[in-house]
Tab-separated table of C-alpha atoms in Angstrom:
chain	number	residue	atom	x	y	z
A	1	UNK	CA	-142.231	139.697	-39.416
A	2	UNK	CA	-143.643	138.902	-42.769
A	3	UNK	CA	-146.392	135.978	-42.345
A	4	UNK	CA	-146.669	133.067	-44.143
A	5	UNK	CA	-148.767	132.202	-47.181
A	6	UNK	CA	-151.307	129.533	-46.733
A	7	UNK	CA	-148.999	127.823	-49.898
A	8	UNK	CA	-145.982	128.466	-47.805
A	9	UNK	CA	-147.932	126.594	-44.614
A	10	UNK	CA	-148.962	123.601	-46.286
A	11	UNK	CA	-145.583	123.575	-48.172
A	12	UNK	CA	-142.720	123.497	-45.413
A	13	UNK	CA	-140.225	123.361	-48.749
A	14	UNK	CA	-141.400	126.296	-49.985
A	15	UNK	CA	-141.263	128.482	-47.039
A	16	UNK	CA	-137.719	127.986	-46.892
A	17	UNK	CA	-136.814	129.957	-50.074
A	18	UNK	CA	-134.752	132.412	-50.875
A	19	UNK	CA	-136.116	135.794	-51.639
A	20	UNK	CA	-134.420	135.349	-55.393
A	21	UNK	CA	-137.394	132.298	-55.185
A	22	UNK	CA	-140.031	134.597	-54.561
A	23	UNK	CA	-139.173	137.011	-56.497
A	24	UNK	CA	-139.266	134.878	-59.558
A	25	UNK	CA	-142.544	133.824	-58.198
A	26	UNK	CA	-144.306	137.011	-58.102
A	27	UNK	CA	-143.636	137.575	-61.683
A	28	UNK	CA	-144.599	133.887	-62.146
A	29	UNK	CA	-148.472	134.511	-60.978
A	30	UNK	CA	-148.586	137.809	-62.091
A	31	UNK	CA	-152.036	137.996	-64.157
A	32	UNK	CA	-151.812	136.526	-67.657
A	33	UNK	CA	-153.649	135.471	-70.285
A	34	UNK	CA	-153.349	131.551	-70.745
A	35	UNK	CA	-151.028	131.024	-73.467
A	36	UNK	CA	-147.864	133.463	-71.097
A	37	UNK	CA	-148.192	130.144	-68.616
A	38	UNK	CA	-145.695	127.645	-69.853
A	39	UNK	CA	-148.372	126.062	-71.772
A	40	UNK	CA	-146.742	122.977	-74.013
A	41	UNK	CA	-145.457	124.303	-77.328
A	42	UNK	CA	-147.550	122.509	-80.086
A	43	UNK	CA	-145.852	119.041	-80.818
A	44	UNK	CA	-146.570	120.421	-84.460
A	45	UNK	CA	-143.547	121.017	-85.433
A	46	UNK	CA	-142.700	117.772	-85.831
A	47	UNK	CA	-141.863	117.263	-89.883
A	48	UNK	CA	-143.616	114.175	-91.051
A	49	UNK	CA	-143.432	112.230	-94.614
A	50	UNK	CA	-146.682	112.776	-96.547
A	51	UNK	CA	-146.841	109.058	-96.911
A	52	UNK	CA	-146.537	108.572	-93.168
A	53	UNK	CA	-150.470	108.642	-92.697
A	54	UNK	CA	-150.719	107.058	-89.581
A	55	UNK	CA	-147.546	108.820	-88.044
A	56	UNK	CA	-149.568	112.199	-88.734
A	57	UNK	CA	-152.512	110.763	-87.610
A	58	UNK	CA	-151.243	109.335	-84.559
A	59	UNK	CA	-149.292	113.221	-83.918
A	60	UNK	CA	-152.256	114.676	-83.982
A	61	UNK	CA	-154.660	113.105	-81.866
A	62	UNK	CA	-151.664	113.071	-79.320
A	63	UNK	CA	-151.436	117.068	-79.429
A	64	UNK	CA	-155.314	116.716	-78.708
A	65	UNK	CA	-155.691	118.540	-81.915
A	66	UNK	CA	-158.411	119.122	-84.559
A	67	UNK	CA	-157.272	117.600	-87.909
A	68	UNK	CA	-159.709	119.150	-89.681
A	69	UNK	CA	-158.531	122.730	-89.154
A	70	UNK	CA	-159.057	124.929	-91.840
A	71	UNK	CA	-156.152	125.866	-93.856
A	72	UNK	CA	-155.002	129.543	-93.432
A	73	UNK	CA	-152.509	130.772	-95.583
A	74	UNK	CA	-151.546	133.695	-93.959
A	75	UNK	CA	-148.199	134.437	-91.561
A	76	UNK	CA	-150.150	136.202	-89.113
A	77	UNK	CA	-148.294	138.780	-89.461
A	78	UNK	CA	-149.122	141.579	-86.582
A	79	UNK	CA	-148.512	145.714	-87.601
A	80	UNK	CA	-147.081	145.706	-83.384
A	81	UNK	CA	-143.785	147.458	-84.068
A	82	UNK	CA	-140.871	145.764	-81.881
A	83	UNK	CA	-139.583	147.135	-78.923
A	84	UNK	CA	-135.658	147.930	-78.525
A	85	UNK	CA	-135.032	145.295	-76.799
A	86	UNK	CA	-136.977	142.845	-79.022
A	87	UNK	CA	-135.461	144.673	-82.129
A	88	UNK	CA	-131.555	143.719	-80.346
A	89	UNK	CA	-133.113	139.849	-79.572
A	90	UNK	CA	-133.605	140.109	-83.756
A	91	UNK	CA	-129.989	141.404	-84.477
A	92	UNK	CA	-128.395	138.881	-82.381
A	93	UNK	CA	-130.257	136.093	-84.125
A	94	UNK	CA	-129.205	136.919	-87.103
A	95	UNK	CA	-126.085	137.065	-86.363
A	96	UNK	CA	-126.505	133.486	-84.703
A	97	UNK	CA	-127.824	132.341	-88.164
A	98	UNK	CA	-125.126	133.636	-89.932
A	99	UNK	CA	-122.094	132.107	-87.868
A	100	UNK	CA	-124.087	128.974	-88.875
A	101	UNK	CA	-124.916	129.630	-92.076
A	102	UNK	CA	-128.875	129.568	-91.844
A	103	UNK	CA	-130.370	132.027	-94.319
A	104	UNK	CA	-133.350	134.071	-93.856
A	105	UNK	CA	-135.805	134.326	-96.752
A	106	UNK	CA	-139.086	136.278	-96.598
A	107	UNK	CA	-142.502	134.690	-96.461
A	108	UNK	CA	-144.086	136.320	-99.405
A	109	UNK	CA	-141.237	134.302	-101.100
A	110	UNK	CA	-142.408	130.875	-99.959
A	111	UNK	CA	-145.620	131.551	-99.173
A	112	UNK	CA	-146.757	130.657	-103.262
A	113	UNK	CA	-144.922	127.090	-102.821
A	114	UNK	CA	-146.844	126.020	-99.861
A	115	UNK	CA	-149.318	123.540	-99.121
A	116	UNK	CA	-150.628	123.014	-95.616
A	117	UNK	CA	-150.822	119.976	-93.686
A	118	UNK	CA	-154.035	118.849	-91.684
A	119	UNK	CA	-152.051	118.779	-88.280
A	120	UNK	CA	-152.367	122.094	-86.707
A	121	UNK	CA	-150.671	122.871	-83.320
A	122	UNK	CA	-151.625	125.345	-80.708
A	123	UNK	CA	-148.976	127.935	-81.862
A	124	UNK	CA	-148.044	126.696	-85.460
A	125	UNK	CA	-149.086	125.839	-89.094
A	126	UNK	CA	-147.090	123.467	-90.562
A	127	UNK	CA	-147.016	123.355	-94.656
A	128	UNK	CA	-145.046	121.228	-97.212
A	129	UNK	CA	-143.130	123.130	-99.981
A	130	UNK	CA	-144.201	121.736	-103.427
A	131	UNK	CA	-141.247	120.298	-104.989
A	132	UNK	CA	-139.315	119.352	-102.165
A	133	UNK	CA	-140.484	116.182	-100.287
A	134	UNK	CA	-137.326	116.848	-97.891
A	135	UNK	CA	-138.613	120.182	-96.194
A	136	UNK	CA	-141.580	121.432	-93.742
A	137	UNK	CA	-142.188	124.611	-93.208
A	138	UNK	CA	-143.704	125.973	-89.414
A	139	UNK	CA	-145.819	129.174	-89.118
A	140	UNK	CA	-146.114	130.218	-85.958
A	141	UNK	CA	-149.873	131.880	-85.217
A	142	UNK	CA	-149.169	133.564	-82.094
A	143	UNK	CA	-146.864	137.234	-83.258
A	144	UNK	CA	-147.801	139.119	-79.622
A	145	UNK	CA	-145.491	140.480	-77.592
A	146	UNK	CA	-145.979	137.318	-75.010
A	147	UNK	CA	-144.852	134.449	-78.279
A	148	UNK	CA	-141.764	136.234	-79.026
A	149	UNK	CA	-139.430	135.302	-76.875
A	150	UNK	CA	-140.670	131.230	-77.338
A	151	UNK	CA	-140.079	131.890	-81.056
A	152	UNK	CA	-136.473	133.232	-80.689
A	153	UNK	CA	-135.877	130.806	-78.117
A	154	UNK	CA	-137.100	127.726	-80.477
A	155	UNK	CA	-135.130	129.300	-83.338
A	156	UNK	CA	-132.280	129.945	-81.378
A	157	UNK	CA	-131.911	126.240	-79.713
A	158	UNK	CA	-132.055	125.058	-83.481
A	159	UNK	CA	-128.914	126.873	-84.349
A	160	UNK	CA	-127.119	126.371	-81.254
A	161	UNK	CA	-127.433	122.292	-81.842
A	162	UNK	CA	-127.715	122.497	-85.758
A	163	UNK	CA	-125.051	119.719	-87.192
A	164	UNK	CA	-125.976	117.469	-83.807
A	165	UNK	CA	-126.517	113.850	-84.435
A	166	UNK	CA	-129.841	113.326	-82.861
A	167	UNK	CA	-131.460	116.957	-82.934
A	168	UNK	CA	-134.195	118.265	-85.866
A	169	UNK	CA	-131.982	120.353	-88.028
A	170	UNK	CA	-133.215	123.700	-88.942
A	171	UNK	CA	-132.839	124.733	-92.586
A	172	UNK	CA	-133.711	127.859	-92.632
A	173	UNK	CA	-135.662	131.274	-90.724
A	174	UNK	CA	-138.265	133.237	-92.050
A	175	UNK	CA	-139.319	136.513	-91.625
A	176	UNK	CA	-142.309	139.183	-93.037
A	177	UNK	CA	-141.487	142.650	-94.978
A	178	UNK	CA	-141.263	144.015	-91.079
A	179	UNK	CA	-138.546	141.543	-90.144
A	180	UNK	CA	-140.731	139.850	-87.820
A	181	UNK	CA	-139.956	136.179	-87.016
A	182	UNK	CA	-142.364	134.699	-88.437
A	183	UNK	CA	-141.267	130.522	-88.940
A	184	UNK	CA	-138.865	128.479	-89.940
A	185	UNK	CA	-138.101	126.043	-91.914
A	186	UNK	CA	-136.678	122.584	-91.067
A	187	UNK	CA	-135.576	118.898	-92.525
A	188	UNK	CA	-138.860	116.752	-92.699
A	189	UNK	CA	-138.762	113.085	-90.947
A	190	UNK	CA	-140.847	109.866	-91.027
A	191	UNK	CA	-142.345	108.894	-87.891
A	192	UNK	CA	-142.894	110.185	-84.666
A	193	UNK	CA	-141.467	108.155	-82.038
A	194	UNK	CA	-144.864	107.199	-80.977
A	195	UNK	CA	-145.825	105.831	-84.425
A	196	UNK	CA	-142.515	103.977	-84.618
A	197	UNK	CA	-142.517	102.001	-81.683
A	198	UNK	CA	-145.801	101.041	-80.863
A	199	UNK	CA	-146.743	99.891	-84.689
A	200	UNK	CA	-149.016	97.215	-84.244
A	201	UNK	CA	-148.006	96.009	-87.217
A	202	UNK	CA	-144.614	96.104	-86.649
A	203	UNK	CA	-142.511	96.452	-83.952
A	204	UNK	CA	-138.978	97.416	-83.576
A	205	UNK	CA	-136.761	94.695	-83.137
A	206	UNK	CA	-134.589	94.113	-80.267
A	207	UNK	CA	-131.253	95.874	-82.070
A	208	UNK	CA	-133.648	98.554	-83.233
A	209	UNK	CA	-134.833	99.133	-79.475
A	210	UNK	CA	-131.569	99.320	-77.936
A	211	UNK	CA	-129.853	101.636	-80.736
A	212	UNK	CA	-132.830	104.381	-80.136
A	213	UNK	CA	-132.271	104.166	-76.939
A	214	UNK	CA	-128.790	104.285	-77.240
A	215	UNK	CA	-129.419	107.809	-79.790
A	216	UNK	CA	-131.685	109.462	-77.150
A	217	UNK	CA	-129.887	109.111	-74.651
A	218	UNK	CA	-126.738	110.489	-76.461
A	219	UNK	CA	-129.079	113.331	-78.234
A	220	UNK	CA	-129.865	114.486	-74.807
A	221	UNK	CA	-126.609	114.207	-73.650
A	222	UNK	CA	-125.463	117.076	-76.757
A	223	UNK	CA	-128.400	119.211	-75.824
A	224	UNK	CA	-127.290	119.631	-72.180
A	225	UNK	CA	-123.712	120.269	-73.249
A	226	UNK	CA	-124.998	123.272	-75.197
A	227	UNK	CA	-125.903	124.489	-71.700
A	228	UNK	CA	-129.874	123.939	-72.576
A	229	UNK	CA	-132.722	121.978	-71.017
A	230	UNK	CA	-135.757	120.519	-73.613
A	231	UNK	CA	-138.164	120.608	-70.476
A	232	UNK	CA	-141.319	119.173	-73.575
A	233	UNK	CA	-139.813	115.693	-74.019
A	234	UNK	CA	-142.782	112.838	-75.520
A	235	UNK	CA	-143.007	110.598	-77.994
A	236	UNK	CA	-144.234	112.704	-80.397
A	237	UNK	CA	-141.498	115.394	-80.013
A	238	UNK	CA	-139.317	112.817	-81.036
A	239	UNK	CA	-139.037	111.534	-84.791
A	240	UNK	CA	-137.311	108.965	-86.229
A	241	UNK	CA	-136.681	107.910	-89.809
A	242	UNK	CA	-135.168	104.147	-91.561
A	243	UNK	CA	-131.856	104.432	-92.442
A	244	UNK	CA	-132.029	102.869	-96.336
A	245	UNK	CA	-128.853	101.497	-96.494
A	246	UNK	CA	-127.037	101.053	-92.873
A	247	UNK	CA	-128.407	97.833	-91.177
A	248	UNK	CA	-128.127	96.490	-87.766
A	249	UNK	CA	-126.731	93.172	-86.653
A	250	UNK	CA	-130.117	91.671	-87.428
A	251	UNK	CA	-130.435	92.262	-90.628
A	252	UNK	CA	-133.182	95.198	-89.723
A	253	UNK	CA	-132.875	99.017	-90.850
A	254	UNK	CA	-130.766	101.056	-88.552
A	255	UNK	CA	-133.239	103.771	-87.369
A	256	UNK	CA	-132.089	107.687	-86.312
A	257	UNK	CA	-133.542	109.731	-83.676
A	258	UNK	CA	-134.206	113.521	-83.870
A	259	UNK	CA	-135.321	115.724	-81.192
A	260	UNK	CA	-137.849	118.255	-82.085
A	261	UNK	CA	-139.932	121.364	-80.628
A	262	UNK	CA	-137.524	123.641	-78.681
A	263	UNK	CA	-140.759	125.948	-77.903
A	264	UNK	CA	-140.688	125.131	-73.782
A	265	UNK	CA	-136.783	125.142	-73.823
A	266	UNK	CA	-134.461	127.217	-71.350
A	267	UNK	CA	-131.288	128.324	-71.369
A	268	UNK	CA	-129.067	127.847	-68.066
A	269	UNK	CA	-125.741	129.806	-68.596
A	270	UNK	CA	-125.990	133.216	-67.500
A	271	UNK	CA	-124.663	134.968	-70.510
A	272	UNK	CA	-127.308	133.169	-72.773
A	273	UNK	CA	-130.066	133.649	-70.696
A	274	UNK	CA	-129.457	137.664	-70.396
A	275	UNK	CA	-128.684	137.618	-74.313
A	276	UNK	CA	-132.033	135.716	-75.541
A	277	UNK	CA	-134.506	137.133	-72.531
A	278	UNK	CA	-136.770	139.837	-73.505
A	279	UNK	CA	-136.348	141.447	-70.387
A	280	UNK	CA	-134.087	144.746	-70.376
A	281	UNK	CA	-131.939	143.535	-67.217
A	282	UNK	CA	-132.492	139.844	-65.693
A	283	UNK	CA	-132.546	139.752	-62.106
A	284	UNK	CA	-129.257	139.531	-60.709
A	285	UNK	CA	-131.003	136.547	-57.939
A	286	UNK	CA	-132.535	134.647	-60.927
A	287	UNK	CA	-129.408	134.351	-62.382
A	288	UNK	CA	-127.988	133.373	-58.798
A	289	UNK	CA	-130.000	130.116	-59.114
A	290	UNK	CA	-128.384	128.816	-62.394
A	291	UNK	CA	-128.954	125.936	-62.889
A	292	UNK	CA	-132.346	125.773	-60.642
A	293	UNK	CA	-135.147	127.515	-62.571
A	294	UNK	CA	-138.028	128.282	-60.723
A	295	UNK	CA	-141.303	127.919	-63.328
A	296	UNK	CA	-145.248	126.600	-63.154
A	297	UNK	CA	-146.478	123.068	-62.769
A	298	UNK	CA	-146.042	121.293	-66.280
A	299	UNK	CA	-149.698	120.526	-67.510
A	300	UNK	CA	-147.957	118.880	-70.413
A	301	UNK	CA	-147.432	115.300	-71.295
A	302	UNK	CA	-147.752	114.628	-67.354
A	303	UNK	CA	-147.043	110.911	-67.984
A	304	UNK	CA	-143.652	112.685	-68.733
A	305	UNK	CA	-142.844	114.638	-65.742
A	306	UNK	CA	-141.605	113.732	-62.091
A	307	UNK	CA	-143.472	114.639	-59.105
A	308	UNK	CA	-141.101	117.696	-58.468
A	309	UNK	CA	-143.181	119.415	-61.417
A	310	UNK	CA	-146.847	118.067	-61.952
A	311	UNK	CA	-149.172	119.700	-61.014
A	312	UNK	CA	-151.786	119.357	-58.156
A	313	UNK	CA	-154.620	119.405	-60.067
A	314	UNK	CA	-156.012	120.638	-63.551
A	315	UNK	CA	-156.052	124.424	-62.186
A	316	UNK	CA	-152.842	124.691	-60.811
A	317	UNK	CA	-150.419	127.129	-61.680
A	318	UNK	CA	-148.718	127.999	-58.193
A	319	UNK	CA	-145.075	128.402	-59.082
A	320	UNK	CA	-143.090	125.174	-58.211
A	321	UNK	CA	-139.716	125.346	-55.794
A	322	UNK	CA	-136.401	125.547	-58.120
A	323	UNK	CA	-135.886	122.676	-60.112
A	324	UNK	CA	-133.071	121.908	-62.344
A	325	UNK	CA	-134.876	121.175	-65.895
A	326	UNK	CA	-131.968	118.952	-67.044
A	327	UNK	CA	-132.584	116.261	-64.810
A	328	UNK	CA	-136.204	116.745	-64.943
A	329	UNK	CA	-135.127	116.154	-69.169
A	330	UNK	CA	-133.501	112.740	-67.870
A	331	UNK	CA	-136.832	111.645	-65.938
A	332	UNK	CA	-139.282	112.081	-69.323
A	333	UNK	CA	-136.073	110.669	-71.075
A	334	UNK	CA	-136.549	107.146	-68.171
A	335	UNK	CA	-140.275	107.257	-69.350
A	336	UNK	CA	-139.661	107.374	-73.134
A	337	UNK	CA	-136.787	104.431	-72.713
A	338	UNK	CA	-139.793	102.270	-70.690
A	339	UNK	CA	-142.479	103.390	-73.361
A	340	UNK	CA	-139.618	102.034	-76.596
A	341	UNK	CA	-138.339	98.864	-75.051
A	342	UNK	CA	-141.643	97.511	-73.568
A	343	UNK	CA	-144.123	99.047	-76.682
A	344	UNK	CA	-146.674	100.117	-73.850
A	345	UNK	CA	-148.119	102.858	-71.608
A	346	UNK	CA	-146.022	102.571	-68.713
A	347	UNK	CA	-147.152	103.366	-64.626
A	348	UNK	CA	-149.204	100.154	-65.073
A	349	UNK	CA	-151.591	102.035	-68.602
A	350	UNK	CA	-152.353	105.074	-66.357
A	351	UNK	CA	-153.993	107.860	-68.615
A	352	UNK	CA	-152.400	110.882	-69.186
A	353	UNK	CA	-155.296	113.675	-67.747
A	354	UNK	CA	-155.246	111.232	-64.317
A	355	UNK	CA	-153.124	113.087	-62.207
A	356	UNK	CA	-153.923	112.154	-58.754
A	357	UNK	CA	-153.335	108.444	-59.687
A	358	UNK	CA	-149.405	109.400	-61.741
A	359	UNK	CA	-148.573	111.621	-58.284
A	360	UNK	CA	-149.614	108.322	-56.322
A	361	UNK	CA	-147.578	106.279	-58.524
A	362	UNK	CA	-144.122	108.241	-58.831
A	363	UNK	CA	-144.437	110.312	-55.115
A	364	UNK	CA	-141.373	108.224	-53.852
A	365	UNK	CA	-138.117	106.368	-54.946
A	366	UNK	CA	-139.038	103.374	-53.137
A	367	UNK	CA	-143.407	103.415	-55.031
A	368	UNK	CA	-141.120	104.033	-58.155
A	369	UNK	CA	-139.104	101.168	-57.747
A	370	UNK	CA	-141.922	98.808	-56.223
A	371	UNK	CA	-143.914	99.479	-59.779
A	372	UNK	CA	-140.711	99.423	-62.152
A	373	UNK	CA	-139.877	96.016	-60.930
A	374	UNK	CA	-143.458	95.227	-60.494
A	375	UNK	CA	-143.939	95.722	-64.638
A	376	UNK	CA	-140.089	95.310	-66.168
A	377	UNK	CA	-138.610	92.402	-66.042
A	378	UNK	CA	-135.123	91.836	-66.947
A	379	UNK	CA	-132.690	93.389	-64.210
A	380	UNK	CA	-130.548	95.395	-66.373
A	381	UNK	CA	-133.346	97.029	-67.763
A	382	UNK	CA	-134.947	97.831	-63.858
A	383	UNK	CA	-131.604	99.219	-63.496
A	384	UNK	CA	-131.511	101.774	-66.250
A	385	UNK	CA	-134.907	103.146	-65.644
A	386	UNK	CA	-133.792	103.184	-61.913
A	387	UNK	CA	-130.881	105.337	-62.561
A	388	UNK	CA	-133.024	108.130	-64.915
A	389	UNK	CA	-137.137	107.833	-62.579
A	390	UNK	CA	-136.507	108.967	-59.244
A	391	UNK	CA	-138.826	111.314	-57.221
A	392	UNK	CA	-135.529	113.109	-55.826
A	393	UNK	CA	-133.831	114.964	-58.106
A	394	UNK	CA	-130.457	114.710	-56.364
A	395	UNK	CA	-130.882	110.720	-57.035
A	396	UNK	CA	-131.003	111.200	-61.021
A	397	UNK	CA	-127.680	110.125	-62.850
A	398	UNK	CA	-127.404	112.787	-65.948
A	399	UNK	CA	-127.718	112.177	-69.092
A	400	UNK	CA	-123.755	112.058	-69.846
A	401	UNK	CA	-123.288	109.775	-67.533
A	402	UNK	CA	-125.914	107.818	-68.556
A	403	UNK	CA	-124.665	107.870	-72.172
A	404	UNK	CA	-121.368	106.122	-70.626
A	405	UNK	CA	-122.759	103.731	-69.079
A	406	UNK	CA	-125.122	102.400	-71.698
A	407	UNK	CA	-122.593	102.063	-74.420
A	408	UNK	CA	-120.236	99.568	-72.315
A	409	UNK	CA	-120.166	96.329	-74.051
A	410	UNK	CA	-121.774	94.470	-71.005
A	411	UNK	CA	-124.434	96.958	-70.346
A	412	UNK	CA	-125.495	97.086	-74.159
A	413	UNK	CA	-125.417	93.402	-74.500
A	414	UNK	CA	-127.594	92.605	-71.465
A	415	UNK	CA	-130.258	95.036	-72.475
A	416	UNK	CA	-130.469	93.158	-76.185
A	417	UNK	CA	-130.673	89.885	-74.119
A	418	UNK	CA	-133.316	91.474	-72.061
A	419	UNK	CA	-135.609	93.161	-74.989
A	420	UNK	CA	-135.208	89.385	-76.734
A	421	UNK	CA	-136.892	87.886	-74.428
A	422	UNK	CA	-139.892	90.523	-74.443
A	423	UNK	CA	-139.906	89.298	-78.152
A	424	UNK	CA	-141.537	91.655	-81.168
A	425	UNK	CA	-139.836	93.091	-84.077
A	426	UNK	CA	-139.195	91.095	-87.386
A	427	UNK	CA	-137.795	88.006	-87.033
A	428	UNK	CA	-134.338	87.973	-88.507
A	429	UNK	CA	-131.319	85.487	-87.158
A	430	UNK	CA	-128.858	87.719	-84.863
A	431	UNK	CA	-125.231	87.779	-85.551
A	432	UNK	CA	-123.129	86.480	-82.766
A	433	UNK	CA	-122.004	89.794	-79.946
């Protein structure tokens, strides 16, 4: 009889997995250097406007990065020759591009136009093309063996949702004299979410509140209809820019939502995830457990994640039991509703790098509902955040039905009742409902 791993003994879930589990484990903790962990894409490739300076600024030191990187202008281009199977992966994105009508163009093309922008992420540089204030361009450093599959993955969740509503729209791929993938190019926005709705300043009104929330729910919603899962959503991975001539029943700017950084993404039909994986053959058990994916604690944006996948502590990487990353998408998506309507740091202004107090906080259903109603008020807005934060997966409505529910006329209308009363936002004289 096989024995037990200490893990498995403190861990009565996990030592009732399936061998397809522990299978994907073992590859899971195989040794790696850092960056093969599913380490947090950089929230770089958001596309900001140049006169945005405190959006930038306020990206940057979220990413916990240096804005005083020095510029490099190269594409870190690597003389690694592809394997076969990464050479097919490069084919079949192509082909991807083409069906939507994404061109490729070389970077010793654009390289000459480029200017680079003082936010640098852990695995891109992100440059503005001179003479066109509508387009960013991303670099990715990283062109080992271990980045490529995040790089066709991010490239390839781009064209799958390219023409959605609420999703960063890629604009084009680029590749070196080699045909390695080495960026992309894609529309440039205004703010990050973060900058938008938590402007001292200026908040968003009530109508402005309720029709982002309305758009991420919905932009969710298209992104797990293409059979995907985000798995990095924050408020800086989202953007949003002013509509300049649509207003909302208050007289205010109608704002859009997009979606951004695909790096941490997965796919969950089986025919995708054999076409886009660099291994030769995917395990027939891994496969098996579609829609559960079995992956690391997410170090990432913990304020973000439910207690199914933060980690322990700072140092732990033990892979996690199966999860399904589409309802762990509608948890961050509960936190980043909280974080628009109220303006603040939700789980009572814990920080982000204080993990033992966030696993206290959101362990159960019932400590998740005692500190929801304990810092919302308003019932209908307890009730939405009820129906996306739950410690049980299971418990979580999904994002499509979510999507229904918030756009009935009763639902929609309490919530803007409810975010009036928290006040903020210009002061303009509401239509009658």
């Amino acid at each position: 009889m096989t024995s037990k791993s200490e893990g498995d003994a403190q861990n009565p879930d996990q030592s009732r997995r399936s061998d397809a589990v522990a299978s994907i484990e073992r590859e899971l903790i195989a040794p790696k250097s850092p960056t093969c962990i599913q380490v947090p894409a950089s929230s770089s490739s958001a596309s900001h406007s140049t006169s945005s300076v405190t959006s930038l600024k306020d990206h940057t030191i979220a990413m916990g990065l240096d804005s005083d990187v020095t510029p490099q202008t190269s594409s870190s281009q690597t003389s690694r020759e592809p394997t076969d199977r990464e050479q097919q992966m490069l084919r079949d994105l192509k082909v991807a591009a083409q069906a939507q009508r994404v061109p490729y163009i070389s970077w010793s093309a654009i390289e000459p136009t480029l200017t680079v922008d003082s936010a640098q992420g852990l695995f891109k540089r992100i440059y503005h093309v001179q003479g066109n204030d509508g387009l960013v361009v991303q670099n990715f450093k990283e062109m080992d063996a271990e980045s490529f599959e995040q790089r066709v993955r991010e490239v390839v969740c781009l064209l799958k949702l390219r023409g959605s509503e609420g999703v960063g729209q890629i604009q084009s791929i680029i590749d070196d004299e080699t045909d390695h993938l080495v960026g992309l190019s894609m529309t440039k926005y205004a703010y990050t979410l973060k900058a938008y709705a938590t402007n001292a300043r200026r908040h968003p009104t009530p109508c402005q509140k309720l029709v982002l929330i309305q758009d991420m729910i919905e932009a969710i919603s298209a992104i797990h209809s293409q059979g995907l899962a985000h798995r990095d959503l924050s408020e800086v991975n989202i953007m949003v820019d002013e509509d300049p001539v649509e207003k909302l029943e208050d007289g205010t700017p109608r704002p859009w939502i997009r979606v951004i950084d695909f790096g941490k993404s997965v796919f969950l039909e089986p025919e995708e995830v054999k076409r886009w994986s660099i291994k030769d053959m995917v395990p027939a058990e891994e496969l098996a457990l579609l829609p559960l994916v079995v992956l690391p604690p997410d170090h990432g944006y913990k304020l973000y994640r439910s207690i199914l996948t933060l980690p322990r502590t700072k140092f732990d990487y033990t892979p996690l039991p199966p999860v399904n990353p589409q309802l762990e998408d509608v948890y961050s998506l509960g936190v980043l509703i909280w974080r628009t309507f109220s303006g603040k740091s939700p789980w009572n202004g814990t920080i982000e790098d204080d993990i033992k107090t966030i696993r206290y906080l959101v362990k159960s259903d019932a400590q998740i509902k005692f500190q929801i109603e304990r810092e919302v008020t308003g019932k209908m807005s307890q009730e939405l955040l009820l129906k996306c934060l739950t410690a049980e997966a299971s418990t979580r409505w999904t994002a499509h039905r979510l999507k229904e529910w918030v756009n009935q006329p009763e639902v929609s209308a309490e919530l803007l009742r409810e975010f009036e009363v928290l006040g903020g936002g210009r002061k303009r004289v509401r239509k009658n409902l």
